[in-house]
Coordinates of N, CA and C in Angstrom, one line a residue:
X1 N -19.7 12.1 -7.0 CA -18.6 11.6 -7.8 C -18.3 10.2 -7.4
X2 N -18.1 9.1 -8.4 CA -18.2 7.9 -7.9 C -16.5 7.3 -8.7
X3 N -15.8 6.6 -7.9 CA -14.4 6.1 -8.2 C -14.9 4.6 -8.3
X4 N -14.5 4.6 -9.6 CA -14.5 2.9 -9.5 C -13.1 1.7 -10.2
X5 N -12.5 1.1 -9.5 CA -11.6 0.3 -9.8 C -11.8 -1.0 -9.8
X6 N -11.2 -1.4 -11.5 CA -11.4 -2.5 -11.9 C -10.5 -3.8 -12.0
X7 N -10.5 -4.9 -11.9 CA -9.7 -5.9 -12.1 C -10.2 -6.9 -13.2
X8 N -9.6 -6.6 -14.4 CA -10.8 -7.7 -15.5 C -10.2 -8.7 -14.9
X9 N -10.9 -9.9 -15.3 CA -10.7 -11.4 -15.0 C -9.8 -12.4 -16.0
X10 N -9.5 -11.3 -17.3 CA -8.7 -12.1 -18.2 C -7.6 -11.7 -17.8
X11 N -7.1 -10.4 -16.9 CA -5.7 -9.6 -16.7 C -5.3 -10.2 -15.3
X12 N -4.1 -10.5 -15.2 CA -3.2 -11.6 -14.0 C -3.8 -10.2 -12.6
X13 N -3.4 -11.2 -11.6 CA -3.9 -10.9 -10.2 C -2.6 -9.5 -10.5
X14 N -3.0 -9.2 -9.6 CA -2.4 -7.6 -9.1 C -2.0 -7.7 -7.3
X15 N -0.3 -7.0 -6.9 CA -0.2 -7.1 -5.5 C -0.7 -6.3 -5.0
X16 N -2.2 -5.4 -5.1 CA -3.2 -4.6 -4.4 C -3.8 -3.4 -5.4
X17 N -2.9 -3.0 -6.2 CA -3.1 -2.0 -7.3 C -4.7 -2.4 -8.1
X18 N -5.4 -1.9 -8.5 CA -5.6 -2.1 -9.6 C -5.4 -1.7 -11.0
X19 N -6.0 -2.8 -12.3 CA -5.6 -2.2 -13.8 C -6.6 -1.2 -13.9
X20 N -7.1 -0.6 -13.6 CA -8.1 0.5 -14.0 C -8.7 1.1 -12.8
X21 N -8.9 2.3 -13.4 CA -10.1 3.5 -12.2 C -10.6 4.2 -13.3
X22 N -11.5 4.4 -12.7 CA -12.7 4.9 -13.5 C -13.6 6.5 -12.6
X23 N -13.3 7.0 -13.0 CA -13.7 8.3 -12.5 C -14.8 9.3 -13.1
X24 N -16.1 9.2 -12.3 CA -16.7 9.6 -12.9 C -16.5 11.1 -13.3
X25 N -17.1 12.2 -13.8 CA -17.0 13.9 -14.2 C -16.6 14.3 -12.9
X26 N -15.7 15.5 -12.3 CA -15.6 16.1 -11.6 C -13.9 16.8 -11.2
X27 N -13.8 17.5 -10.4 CA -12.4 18.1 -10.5 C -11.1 17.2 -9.8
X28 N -9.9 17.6 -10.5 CA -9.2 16.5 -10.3 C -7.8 17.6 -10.3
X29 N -6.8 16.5 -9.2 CA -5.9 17.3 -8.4 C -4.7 16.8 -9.0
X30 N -3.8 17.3 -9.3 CA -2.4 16.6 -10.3 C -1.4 16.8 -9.5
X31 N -0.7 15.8 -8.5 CA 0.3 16.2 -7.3 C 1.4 16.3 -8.7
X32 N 2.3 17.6 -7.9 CA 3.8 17.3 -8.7 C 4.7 16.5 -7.8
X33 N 5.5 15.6 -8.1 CA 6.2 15.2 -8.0 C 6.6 15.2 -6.4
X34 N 6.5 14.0 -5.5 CA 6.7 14.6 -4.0 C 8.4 14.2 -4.5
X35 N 8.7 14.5 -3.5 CA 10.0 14.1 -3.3 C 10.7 14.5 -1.9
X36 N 11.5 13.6 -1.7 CA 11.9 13.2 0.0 C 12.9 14.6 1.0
X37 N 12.2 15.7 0.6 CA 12.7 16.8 1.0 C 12.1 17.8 2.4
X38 N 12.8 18.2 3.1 CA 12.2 18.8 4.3 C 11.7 20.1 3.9
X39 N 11.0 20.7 5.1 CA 10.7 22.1 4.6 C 11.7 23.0 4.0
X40 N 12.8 23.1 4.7 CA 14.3 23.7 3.6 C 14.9 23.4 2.1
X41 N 14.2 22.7 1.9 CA 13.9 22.1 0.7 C 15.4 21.2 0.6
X42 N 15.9 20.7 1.4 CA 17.2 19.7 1.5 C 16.9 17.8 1.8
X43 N 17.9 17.4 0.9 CA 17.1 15.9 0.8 C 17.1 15.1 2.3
X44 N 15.8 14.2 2.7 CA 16.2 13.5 3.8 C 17.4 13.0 3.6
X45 N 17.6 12.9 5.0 CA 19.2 11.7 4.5 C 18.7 10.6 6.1
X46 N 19.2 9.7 5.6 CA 18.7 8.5 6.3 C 18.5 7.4 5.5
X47 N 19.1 7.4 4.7 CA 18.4 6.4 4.0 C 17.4 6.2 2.9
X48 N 16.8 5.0 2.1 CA 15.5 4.8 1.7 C 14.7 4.8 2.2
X49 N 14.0 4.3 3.4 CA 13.2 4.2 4.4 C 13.0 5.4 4.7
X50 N 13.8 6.5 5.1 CA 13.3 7.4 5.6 C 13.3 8.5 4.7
X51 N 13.4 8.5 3.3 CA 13.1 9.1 2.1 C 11.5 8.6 2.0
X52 N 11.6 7.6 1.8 CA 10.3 7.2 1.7 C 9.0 7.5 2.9
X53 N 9.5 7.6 4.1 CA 8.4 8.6 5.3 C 8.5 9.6 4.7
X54 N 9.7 10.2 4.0 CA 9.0 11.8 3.8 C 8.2 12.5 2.6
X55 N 8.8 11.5 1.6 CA 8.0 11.3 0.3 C 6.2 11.4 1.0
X56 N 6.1 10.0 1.6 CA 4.5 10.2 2.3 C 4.2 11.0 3.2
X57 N 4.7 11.8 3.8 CA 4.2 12.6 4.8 C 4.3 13.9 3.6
X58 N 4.8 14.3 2.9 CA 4.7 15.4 1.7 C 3.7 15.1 1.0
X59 N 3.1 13.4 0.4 CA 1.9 13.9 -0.3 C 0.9 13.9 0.6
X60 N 0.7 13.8 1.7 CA -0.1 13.7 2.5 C -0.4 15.4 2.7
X61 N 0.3 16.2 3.5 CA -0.3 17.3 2.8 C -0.4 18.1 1.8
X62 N 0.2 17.1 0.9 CA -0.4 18.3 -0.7 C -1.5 17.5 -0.8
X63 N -2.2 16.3 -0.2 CA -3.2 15.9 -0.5 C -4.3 16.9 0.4
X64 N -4.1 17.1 1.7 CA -4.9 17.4 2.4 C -4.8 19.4 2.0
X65 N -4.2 19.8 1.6 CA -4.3 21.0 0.9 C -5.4 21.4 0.0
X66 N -5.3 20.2 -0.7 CA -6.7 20.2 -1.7 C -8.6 19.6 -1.1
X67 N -8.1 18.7 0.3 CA -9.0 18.2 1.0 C -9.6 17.0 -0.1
X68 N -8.3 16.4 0.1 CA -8.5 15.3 -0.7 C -7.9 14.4 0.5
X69 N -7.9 12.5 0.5 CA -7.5 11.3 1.0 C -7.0 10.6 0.4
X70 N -6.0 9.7 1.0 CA -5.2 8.9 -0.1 C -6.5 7.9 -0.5
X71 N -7.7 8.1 0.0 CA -8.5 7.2 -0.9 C -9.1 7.9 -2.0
X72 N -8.9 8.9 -2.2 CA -9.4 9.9 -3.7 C -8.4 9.9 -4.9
X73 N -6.8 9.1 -4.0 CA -5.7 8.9 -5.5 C -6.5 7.7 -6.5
X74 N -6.6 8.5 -8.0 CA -6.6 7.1 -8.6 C -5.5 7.3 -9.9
X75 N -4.6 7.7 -9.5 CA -3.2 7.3 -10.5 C -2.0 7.4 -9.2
X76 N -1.0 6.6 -9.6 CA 0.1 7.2 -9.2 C 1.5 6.3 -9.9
X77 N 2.4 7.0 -9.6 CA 3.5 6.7 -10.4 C 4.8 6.7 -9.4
X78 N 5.3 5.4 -9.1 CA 6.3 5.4 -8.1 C 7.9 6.0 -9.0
X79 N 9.2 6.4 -8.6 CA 10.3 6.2 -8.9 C 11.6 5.9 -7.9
X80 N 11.9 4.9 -8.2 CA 13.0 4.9 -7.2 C 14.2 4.6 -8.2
X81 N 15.3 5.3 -7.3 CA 16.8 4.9 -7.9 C 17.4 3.1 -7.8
X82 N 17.1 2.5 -9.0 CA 17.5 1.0 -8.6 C 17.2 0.2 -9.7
X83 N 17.8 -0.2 -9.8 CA 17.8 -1.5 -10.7 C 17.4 -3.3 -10.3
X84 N 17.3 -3.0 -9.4 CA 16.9 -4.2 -8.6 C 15.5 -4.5 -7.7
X85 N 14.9 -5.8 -8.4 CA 13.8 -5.8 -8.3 C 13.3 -6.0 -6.4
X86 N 14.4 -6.4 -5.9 CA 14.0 -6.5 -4.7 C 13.8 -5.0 -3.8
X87 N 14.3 -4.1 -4.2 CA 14.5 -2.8 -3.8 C 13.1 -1.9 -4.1
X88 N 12.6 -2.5 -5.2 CA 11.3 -2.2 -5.1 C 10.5 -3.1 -5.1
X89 N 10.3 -4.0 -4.8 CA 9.4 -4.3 -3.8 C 9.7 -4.0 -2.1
X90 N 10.4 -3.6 -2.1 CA 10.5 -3.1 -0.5 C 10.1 -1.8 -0.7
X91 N 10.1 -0.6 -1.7 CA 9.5 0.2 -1.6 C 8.1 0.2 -1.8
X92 N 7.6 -0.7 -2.5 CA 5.9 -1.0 -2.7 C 5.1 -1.6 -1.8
X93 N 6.1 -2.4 -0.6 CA 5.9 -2.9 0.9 C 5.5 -1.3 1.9
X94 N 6.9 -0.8 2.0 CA 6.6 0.1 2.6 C 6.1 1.7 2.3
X95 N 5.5 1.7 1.5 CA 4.2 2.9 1.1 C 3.1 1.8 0.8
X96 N 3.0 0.5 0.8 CA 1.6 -0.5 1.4 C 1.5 -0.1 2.7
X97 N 2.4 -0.1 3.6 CA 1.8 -0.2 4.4 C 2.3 1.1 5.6
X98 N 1.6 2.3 4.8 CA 2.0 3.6 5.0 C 0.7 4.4 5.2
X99 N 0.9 5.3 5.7 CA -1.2 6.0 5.9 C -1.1 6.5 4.5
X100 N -0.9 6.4 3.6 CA -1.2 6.3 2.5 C -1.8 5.2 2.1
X101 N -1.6 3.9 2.5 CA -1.6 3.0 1.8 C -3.0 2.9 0.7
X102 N -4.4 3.8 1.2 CA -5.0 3.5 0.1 C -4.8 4.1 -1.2
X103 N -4.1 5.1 -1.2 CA -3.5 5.5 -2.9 C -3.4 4.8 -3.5
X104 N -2.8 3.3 -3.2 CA -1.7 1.9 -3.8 C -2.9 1.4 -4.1
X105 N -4.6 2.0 -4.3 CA -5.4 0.3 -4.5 C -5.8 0.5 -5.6
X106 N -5.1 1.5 -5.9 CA -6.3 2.5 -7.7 C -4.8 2.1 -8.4
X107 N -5.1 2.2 -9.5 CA -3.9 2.6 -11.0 C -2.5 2.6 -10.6
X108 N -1.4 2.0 -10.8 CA -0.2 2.1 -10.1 C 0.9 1.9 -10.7
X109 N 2.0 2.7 -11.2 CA 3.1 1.8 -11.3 C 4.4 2.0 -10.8
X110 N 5.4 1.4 -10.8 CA 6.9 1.5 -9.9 C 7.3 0.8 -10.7
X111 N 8.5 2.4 -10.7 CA 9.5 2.2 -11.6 C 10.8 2.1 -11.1
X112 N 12.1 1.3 -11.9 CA 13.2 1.8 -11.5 C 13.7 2.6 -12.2
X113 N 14.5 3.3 -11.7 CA 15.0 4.8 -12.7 C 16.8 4.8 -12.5
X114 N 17.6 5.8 -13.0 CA 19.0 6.0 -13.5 C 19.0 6.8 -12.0
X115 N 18.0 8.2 -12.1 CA 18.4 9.2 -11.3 C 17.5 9.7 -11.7
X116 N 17.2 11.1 -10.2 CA 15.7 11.6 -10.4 C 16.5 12.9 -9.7
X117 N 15.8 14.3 -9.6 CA 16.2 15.4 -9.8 C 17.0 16.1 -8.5
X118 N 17.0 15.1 -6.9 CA 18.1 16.1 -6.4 C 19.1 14.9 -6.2
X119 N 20.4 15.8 -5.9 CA 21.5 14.6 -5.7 C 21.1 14.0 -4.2
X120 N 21.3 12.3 -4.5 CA 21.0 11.8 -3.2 C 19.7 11.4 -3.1
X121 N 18.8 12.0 -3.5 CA 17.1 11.6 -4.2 C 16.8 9.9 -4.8
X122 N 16.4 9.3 -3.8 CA 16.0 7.7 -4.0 C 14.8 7.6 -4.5
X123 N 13.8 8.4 -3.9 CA 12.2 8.1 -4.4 C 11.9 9.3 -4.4
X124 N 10.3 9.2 -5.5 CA 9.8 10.5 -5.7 C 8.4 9.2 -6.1
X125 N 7.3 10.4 -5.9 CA 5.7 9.9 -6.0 C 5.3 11.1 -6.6
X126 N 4.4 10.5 -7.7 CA 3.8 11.5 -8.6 C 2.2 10.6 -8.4
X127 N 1.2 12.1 -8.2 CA 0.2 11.2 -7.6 C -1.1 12.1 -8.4
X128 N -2.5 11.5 -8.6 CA -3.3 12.1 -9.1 C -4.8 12.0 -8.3
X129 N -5.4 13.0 -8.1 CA -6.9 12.3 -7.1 C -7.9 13.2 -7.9
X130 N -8.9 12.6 -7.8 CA -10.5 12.7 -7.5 C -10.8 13.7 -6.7
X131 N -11.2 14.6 -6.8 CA -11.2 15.7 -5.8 C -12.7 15.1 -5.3
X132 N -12.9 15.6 -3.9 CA -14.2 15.2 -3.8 C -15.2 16.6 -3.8

């Protein structure tokens, strides 16, 4: 099974993402929704920063469940609570540079959102892989 991501040359530079993946035939893993919750199912509290370690340490094993790598994501879909552009880019900084970080090289986008489904819930990652 071969993953291929593209950057045409007519489409503006990208901050690591790319506009396309290409995936050849084979089975494919659809994360629901991580979100920044402990095993009790209660929200981190700490902050965005530390929503966001748990956001990635959650897809990390729903990735490794399926025996997949953040290098087999080729979609994912950021959300964070914010209206301000600087807020996310500090969340696209820090899940860059997260053991995740190769999820971020395939298909990508981040959004700002109103509100997302628990109270107190900053970020959520909706993610898709390549099974190998």
């Amino acid at each position: 099974m071969g993953i291929n991501r593209i950057n045409p040359p007519e489409l503006h530079q990208t901050p690591g993402y790319h506009h396309i993946t290409v995936v050849e035939a084979g089975r494919t893993a659809y994360l629901a929704g991580q979100c920044p919750l402990n095993k009790e199912g209660e929200v981190v509290e700490g902050g965005l920063e530390a929503q966001i370690d748990a956001v990635v340490a959650n897809a990390m094993t729903a990735l490794a469940a399926v025996d997949a790598k953040p290098s087999d994501v080729v979609r994912s879909v950021i959300y964070v609570v914010s209206h301000e552009q600087e807020t996310l880019a500090r969340v696209w900084a820090r899940l860059t540079e997260s053991g995740l970080a190769e999820a971020f090289t395939t298909a990508s986008t981040l959004l700002g959102v109103a509100q997302l489904g628990y109270r107190g819930q900053l970020v959520e990652l909706d993610l898709t892989a390549a099974l190998p």
